[in-house]
mmCIF file of C-alpha atoms in Angstrom:
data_model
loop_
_atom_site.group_PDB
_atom_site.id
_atom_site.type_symbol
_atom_site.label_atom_id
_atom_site.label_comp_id
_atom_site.label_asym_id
_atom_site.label_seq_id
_atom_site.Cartn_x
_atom_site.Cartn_y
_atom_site.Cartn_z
ATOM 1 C CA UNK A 4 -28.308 -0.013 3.234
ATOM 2 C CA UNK A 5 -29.862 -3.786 3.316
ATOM 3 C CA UNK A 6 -29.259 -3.811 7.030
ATOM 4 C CA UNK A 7 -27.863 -2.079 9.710
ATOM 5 C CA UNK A 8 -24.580 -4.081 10.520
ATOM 6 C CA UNK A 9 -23.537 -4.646 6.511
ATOM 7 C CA UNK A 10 -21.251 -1.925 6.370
ATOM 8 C CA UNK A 11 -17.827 -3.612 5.974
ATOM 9 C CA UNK A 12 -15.146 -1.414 8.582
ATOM 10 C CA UNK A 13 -11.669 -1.550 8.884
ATOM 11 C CA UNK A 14 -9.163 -4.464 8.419
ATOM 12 C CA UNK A 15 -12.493 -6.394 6.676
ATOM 13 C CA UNK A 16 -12.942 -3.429 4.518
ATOM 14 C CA UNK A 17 -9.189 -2.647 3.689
ATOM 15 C CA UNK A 18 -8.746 -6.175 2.452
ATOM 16 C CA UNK A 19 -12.134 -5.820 -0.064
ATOM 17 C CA UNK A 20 -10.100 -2.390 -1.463
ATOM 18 C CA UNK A 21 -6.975 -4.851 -2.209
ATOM 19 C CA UNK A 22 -9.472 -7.577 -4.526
ATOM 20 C CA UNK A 23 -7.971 -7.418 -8.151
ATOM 21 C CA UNK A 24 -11.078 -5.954 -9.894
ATOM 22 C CA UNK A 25 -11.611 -9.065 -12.059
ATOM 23 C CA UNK A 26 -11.950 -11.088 -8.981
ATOM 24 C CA UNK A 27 -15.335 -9.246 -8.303
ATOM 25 C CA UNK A 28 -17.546 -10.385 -11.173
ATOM 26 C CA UNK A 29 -16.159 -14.168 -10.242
ATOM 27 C CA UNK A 30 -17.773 -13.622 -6.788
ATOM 28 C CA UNK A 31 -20.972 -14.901 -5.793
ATOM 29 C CA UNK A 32 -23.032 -11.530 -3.384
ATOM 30 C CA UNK A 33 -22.512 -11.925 0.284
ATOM 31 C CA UNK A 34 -25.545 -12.834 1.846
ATOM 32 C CA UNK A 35 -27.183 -10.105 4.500
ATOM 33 C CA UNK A 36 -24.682 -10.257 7.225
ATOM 34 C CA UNK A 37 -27.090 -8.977 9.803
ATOM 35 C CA UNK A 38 -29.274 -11.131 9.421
ATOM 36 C CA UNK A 39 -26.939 -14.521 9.552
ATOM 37 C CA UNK A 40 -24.645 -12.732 12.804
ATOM 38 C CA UNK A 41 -24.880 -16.155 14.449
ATOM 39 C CA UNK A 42 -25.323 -18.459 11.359
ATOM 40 C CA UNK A 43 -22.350 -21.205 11.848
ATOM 41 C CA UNK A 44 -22.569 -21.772 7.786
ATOM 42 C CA UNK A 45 -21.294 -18.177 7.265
ATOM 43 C CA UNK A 46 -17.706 -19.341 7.875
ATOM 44 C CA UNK A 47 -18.142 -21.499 4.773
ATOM 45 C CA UNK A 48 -18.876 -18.505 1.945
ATOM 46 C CA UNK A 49 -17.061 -18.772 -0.770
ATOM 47 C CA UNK A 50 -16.295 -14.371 -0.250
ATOM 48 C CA UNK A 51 -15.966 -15.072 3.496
ATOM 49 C CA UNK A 52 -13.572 -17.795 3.445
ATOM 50 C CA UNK A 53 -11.782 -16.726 0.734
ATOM 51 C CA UNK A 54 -10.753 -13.539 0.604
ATOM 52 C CA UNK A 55 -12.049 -11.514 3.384
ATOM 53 C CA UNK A 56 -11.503 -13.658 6.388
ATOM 54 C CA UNK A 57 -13.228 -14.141 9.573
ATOM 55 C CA UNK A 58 -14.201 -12.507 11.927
ATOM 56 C CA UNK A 59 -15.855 -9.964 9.910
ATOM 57 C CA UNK A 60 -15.457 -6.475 10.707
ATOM 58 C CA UNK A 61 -19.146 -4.485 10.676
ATOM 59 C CA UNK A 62 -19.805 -0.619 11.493
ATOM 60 C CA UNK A 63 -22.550 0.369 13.472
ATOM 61 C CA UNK A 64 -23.751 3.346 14.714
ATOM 62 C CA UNK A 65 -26.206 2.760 17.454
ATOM 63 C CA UNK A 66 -24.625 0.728 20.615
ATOM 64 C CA UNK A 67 -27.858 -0.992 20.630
ATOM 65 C CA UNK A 68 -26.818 -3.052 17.830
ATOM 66 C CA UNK A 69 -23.542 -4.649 19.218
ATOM 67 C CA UNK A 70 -23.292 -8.355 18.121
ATOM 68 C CA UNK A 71 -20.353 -10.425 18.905
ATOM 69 C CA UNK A 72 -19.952 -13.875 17.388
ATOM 70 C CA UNK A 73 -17.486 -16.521 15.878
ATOM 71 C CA UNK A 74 -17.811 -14.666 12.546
ATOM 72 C CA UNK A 75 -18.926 -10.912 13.137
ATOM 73 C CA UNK A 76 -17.260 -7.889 15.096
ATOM 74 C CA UNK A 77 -18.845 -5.070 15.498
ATOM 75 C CA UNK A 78 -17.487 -1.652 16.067
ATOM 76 C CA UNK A 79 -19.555 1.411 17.179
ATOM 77 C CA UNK A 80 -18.901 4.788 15.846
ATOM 78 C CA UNK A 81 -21.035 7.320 17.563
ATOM 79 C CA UNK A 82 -19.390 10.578 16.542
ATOM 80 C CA UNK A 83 -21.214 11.956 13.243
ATOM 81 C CA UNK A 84 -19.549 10.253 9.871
ATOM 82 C CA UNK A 85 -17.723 12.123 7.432
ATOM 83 C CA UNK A 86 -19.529 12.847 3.753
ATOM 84 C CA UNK A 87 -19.150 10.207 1.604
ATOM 85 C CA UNK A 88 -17.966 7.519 4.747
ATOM 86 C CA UNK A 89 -20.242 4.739 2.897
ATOM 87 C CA UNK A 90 -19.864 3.304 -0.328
ATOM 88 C CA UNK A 91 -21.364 0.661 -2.229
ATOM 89 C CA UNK A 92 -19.487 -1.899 -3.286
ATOM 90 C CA UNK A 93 -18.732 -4.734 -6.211
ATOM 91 C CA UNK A 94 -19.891 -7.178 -3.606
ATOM 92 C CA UNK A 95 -23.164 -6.268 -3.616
ATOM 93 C CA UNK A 96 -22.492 -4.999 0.364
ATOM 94 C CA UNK A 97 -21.849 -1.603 1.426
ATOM 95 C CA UNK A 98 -17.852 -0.520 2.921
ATOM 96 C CA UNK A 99 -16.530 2.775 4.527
ATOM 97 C CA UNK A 100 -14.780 4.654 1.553
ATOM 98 C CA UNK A 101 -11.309 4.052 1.107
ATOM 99 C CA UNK A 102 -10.361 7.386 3.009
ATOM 100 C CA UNK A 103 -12.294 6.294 6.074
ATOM 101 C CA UNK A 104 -11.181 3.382 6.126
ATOM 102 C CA UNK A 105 -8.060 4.661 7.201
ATOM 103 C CA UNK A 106 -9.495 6.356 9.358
ATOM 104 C CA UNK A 107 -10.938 3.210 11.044
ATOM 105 C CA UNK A 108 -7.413 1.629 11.315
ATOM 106 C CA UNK A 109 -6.132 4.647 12.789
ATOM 107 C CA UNK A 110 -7.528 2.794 16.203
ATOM 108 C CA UNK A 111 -5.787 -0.247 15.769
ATOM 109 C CA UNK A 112 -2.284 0.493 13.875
ATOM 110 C CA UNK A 113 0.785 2.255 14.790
ATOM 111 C CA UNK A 114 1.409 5.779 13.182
ATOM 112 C CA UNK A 115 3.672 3.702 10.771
ATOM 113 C CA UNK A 116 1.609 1.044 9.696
ATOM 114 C CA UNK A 117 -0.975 3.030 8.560
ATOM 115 C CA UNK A 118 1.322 5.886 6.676
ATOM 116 C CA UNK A 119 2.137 2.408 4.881
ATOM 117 C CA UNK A 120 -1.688 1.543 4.743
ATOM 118 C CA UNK A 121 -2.075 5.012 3.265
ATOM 119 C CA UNK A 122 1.070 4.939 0.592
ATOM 120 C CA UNK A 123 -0.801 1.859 -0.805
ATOM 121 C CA UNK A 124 -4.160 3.231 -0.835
ATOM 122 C CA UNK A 125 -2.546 6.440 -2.351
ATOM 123 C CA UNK A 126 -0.156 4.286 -4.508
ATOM 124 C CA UNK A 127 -0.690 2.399 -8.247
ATOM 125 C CA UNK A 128 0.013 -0.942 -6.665
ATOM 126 C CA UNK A 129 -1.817 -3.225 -4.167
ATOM 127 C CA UNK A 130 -1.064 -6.764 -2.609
ATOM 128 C CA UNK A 131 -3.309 -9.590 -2.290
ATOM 129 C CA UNK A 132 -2.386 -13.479 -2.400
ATOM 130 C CA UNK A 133 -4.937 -15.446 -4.035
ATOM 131 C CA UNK A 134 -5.725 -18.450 -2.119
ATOM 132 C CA UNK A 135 -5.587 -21.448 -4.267
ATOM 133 C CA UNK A 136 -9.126 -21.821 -5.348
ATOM 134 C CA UNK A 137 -9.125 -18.058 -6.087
ATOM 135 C CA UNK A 138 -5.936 -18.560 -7.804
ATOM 136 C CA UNK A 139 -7.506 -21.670 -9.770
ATOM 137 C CA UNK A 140 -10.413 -18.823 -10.557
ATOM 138 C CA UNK A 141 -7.840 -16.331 -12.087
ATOM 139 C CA UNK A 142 -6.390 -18.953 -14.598
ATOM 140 C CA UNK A 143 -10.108 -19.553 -15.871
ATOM 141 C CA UNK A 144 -10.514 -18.114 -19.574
ATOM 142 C CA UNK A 145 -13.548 -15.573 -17.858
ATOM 143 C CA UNK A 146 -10.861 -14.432 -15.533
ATOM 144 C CA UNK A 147 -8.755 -13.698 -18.315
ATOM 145 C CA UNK A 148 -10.609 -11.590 -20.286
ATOM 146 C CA UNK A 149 -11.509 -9.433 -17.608
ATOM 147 C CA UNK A 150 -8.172 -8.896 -16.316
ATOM 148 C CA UNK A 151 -7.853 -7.296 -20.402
ATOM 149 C CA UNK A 152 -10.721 -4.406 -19.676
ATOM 150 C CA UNK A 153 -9.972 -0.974 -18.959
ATOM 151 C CA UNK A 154 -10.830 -1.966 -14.987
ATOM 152 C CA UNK A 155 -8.501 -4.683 -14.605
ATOM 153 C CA UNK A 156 -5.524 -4.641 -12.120
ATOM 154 C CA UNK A 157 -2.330 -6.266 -14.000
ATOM 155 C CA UNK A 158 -0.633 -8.880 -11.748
ATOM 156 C CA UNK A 159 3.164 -8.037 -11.892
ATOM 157 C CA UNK A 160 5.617 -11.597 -13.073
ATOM 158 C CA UNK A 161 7.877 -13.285 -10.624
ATOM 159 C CA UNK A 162 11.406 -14.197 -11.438
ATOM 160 C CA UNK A 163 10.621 -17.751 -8.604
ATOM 161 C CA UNK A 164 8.735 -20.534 -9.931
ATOM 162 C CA UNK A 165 5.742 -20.859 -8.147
ATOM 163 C CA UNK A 166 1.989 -22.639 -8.083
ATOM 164 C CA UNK A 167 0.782 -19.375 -9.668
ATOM 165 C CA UNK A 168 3.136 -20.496 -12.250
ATOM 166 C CA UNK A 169 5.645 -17.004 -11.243
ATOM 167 C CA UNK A 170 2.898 -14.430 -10.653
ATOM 168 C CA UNK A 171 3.734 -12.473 -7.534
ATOM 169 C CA UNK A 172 1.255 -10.878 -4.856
ATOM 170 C CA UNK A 173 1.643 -7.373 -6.360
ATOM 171 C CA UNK A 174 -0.334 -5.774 -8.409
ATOM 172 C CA UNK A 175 -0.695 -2.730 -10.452
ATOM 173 C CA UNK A 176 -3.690 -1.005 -10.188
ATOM 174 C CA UNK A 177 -5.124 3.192 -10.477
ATOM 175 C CA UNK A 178 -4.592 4.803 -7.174
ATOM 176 C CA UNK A 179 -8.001 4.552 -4.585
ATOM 177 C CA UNK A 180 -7.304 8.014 -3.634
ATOM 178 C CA UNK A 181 -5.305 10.880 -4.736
ATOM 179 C CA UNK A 182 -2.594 12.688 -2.316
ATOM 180 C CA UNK A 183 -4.381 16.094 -1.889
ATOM 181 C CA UNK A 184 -7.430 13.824 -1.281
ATOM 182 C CA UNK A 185 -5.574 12.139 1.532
ATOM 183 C CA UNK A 186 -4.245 15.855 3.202
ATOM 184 C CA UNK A 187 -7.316 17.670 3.009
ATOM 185 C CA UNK A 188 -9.328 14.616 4.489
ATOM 186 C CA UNK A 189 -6.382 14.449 7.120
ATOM 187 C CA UNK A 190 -6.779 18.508 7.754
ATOM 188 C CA UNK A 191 -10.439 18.373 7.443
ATOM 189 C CA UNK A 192 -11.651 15.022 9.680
ATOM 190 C CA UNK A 193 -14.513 15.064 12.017
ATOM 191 C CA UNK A 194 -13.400 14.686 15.797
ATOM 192 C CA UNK A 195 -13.420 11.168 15.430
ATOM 193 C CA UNK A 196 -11.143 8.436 17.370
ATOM 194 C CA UNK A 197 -7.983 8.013 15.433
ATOM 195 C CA UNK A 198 -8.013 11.488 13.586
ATOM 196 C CA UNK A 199 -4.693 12.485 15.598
ATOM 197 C CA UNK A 200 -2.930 9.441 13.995
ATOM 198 C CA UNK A 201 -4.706 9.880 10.652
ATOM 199 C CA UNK A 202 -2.934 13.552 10.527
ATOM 200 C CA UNK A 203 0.322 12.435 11.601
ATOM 201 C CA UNK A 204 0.571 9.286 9.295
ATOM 202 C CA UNK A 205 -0.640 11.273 6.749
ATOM 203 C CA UNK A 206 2.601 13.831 7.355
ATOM 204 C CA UNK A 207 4.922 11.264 6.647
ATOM 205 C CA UNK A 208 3.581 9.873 2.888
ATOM 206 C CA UNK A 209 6.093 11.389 0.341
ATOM 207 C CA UNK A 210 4.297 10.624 -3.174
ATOM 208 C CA UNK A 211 2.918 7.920 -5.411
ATOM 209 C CA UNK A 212 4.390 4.631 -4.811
ATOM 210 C CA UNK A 213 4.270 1.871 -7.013
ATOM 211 C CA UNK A 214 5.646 -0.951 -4.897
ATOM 212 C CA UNK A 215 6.320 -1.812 -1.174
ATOM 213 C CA UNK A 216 9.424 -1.923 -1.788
ATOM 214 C CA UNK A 217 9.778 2.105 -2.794
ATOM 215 C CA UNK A 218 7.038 2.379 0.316
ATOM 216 C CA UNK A 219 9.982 1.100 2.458
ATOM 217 C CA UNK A 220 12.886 2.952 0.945
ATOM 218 C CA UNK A 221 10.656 5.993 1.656
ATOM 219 C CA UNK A 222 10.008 5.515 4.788
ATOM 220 C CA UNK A 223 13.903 4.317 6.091
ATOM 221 C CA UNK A 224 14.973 7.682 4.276
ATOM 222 C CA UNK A 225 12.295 10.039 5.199
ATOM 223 C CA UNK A 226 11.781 9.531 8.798
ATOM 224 C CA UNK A 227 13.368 11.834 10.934
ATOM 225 C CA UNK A 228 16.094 10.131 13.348
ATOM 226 C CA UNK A 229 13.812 10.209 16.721
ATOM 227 C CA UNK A 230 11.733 7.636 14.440
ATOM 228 C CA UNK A 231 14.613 5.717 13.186
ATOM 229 C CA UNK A 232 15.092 6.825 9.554
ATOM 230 C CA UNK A 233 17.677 9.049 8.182
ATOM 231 C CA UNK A 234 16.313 12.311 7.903
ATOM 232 C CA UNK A 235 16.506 12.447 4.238
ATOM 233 C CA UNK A 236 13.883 14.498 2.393
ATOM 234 C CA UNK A 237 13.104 16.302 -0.492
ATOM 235 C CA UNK A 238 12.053 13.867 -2.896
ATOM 236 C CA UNK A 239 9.304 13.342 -5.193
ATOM 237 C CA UNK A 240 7.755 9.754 -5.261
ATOM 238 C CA UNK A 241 7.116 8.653 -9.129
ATOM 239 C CA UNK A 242 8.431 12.247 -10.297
ATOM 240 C CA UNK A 243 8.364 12.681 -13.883
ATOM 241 C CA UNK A 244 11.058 14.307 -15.943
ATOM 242 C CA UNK A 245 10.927 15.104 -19.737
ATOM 243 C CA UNK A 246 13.479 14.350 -21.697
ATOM 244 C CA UNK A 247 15.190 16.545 -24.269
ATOM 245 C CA UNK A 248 15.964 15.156 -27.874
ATOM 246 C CA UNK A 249 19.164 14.331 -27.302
ATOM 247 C CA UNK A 250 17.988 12.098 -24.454
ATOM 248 C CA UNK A 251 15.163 10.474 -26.258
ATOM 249 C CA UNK A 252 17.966 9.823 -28.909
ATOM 250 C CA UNK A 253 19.462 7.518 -26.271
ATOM 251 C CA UNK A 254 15.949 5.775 -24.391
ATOM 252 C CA UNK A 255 12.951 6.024 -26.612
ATOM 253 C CA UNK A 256 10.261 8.029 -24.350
ATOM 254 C CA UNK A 257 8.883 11.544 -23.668
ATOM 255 C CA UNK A 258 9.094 11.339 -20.423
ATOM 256 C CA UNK A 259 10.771 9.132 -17.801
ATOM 257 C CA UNK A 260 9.340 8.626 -13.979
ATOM 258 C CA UNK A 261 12.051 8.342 -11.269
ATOM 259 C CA UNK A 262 11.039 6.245 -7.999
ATOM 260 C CA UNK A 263 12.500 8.689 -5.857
ATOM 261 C CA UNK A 264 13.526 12.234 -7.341
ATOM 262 C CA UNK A 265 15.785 14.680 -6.197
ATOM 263 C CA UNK A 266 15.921 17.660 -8.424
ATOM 264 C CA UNK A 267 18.750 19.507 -8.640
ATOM 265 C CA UNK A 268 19.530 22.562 -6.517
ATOM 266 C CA UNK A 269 22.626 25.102 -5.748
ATOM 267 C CA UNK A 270 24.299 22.062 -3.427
ATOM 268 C CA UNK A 271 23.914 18.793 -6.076
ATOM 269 C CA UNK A 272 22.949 17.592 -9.327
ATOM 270 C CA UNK A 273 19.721 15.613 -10.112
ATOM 271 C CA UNK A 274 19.390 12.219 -8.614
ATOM 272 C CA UNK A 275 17.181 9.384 -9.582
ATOM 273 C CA UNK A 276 17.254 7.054 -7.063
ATOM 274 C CA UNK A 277 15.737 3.360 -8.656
ATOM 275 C CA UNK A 278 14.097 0.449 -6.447
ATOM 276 C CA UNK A 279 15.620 -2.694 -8.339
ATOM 277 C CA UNK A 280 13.316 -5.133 -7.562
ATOM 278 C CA UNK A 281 13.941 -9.237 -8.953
ATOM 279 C CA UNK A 282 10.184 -8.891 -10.005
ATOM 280 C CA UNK A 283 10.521 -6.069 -12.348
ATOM 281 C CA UNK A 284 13.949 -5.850 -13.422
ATOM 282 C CA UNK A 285 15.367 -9.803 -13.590
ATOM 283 C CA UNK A 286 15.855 -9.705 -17.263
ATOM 284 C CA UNK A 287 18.568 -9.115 -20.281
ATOM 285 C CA UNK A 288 15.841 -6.813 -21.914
ATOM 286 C CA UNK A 289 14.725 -5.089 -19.045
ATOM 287 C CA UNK A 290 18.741 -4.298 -17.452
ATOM 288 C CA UNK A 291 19.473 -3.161 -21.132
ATOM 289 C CA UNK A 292 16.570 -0.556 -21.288
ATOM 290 C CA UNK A 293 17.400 0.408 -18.001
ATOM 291 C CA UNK A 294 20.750 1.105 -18.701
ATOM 292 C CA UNK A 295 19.525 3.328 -22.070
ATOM 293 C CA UNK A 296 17.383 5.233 -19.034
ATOM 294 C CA UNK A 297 20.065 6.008 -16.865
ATOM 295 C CA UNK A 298 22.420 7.402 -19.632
ATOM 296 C CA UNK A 299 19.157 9.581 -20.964
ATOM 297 C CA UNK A 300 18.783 10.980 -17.536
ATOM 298 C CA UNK A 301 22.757 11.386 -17.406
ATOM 299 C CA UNK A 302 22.370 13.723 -20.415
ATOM 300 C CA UNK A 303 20.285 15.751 -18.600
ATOM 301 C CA UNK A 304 22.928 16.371 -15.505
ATOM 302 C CA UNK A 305 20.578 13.518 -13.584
ATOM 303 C CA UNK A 306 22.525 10.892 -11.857
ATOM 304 C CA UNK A 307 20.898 7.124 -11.188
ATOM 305 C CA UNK A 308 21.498 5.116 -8.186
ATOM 306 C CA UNK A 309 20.225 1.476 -8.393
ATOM 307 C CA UNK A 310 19.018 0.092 -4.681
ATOM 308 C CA UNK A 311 18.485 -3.238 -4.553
ATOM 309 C CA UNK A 312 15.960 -5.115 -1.953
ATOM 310 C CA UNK A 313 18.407 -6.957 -0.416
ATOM 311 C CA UNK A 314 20.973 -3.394 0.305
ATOM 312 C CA UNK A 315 17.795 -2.306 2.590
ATOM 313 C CA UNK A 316 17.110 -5.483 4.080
ATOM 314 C CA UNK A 317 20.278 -5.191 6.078
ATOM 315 C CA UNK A 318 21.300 -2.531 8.443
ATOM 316 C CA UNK A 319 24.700 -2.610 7.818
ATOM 317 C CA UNK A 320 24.282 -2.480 4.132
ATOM 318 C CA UNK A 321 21.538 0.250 4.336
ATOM 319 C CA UNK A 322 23.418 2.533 6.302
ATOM 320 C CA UNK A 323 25.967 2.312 3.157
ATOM 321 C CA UNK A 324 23.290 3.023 0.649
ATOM 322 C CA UNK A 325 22.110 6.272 2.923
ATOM 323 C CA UNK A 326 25.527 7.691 3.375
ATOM 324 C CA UNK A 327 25.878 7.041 -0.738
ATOM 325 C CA UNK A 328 22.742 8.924 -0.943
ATOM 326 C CA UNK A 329 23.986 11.987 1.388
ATOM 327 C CA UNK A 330 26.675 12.096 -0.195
ATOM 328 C CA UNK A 331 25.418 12.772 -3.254
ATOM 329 C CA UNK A 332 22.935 15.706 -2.134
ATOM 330 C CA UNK A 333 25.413 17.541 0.118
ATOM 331 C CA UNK A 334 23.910 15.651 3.390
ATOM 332 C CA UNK A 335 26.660 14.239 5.383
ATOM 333 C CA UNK A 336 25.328 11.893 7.679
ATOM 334 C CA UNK A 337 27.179 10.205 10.783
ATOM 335 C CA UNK A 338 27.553 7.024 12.321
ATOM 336 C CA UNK A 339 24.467 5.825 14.347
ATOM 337 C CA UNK A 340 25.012 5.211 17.776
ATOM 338 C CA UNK A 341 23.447 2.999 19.750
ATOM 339 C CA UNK A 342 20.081 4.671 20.600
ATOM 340 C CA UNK A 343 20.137 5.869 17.068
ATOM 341 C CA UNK A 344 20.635 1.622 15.900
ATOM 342 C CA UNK A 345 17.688 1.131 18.489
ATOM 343 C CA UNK A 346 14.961 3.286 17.003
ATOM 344 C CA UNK A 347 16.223 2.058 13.147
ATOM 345 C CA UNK A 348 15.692 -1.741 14.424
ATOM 346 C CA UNK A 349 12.213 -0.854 15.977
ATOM 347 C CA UNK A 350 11.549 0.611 12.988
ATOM 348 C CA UNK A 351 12.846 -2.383 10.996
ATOM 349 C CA UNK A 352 10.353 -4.064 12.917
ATOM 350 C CA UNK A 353 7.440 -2.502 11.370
ATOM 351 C CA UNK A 354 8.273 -1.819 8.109
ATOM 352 C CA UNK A 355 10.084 -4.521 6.826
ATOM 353 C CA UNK A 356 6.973 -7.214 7.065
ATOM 354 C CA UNK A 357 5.290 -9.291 4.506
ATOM 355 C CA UNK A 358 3.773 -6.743 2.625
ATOM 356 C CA UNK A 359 0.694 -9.144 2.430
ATOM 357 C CA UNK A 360 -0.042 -9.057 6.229
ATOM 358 C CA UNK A 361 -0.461 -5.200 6.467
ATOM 359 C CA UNK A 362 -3.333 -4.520 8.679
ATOM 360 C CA UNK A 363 -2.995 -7.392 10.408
ATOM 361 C CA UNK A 364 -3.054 -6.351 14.171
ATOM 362 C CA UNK A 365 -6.201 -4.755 13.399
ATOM 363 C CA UNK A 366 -7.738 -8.352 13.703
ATOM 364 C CA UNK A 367 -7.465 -8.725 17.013
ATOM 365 C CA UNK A 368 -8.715 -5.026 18.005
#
């Protein structure tokens, strides 16, 4: 460790782990942080400014070394640190690993907000909105090759016209940690502040996202009805299913992955229930091939129900989609009433945010 206070902690560490990979090597190092706390020029770093943000989140472990300035935070952990809490970094600066930091957001975020912190840590996708010199950066032909190496986080198209010329803020990337990682970390944490909510946000991640969207659908499903969701479980996020030969004789694969899988049981049939995002699925190609998948999956006795962003944006029009869903796997659900519509709107609330400002309310913590 260069210094005592350059260990990046929560919300500033969380945004580092959402950096596209090939943004790194574009970076110039941050300078020591504890040793320009106060300097009035650190606002200006490229990193800083950037990408990261201000103030600048810093663990310590000894009160002694609280600082507090325009730029720097500091947050004391006393309690002993988990193995492996510290990592190095790409930024030439050490972080708390991904795992803690969820830990460390655990004392600023709502039980939801971080099971949604935690689906895209656990997830193939991340979201991060270049700002437009680091967007200017990404077109450069450097930028471009590295975005072609093994390490390099593809940026998923837009179907809008935009000054990124139709990129969108997601991206695809390996998940940062795996979901028995995330359960036996949750089972296993030190007595530290925020363990409770780790273990209980950690109860309510179904699988391997690969989109806030299907982080969303989850979640309204999932929940039980005290937390505003429709009690619907049994899923696998990203399941796979292998298709026969008479289904790849109808979509071209080995193997197909369903955004949210019901197998079948004694009650229903297999369901594959689809996120049908504009980004990914907003052309003639891509609604043919899907079609080719759905009738694959039909040959194996699995039905395919196509959600669309816009059927869960609205209550109304969600509670449609869930009852289409119950109906399917046996679950007959009833009308909310008006406690029930309470909890789904205060739910609504937290979920259904710019994915981009996640973590946010740990800022002013």
């Amino acid at each position: 460790m260069r210094g005592d206070g350059d260990v990046l902690y929560g919300l500033t560490s969380f945004r580092m782990y959402r950096i596209p990979h090939q943004v790194f090597p574009l970076c110039p190092p941050i300078p020591s942080l504890w040793q320009h706390v106060r300097d009035p020029e650190l606002l200006d770093y490229p990193v800083i400014r950037e990408i990261l943000g201000t103030p600048l989140h810093l663990l310590i472990t000894d009160r002694r070394d609280r600082r507090t300035s325009k730029a720097i935070r500091t947050h004391l952990v006393e309690s002993t640190l988990p193995p492996g809490a510290i990592v190095e970094t790409e930024l030439d600066i050490q972080a708390c690993s991904p795992l803690f930091t969820l830990l460390t957001l655990a004392r600023h975020l709502s039980t939801i907000e971080l099971a949604m912190a935690m689906y895209e840590f656990c997830g193939n996708f991340s979201v991060f909105k270049p700002s437009p010199a680091i967007e200017e950066l990404l077109q450069t032909p450097e930028s471009v090759e590295l975005a072609k190496s093994p390490q390099g986080w593809r940026r998923v198209t837009s179907s809008a016209r935009t000054s990124s010329g139709g990129q969108s803020s997601l991206w695809m990337r390996p998940p940062l940690i795996s979901l028995d990682e995330l359960n036996r970390f949750a089972r296993q944490c030190a007595p530290i502040r925020g363990c409770r909510r780790f273990a209980q946000a950690a109860r309510l991640v179904t699988g391997v996202a690969s989109s806030p969207f299907e982080v969303q659908l989850s979640l309204l499903l999932s929940l039980p009805r005290e937390m505003g969701g429709k009690d619907i479980t049994g899923f696998c996020n990203n399941g796979r299913v292998p298709l026969s030969k008479p289904a790849r004789s109808l979509y071209a694969c080995n193997n197909v992955y369903a955004d949210l899988l019901f197998e079948a049981d004694e009650s229903h049939c297999g369901l594959d229930v689809e996120c049908q995002g504009a980004i990914i699925h907003n052309d003639t190609d891509q609604v043919l091939s899907d079609a080719d998948r759905a009738m694959a999956l039909a040959a194996q006795g699995i039905e395919t129900l196509w959600v669309t962003h816009r059927q869960i944006l609205d209550i109304d029009s969600f509670q449609a989609v869930a009852e289409i869903i119950g109906d399917r796997l046996g679950i007959p659900l009833e009308k909310p009433d008006p406690h029930a519509r309470g909890l789904e709107q205060e739910l609504r609330r937290t979920l259904m945010i710019d994915w981009v400002d996640l973590g946010l309310p740990a800022a002013n913590a």
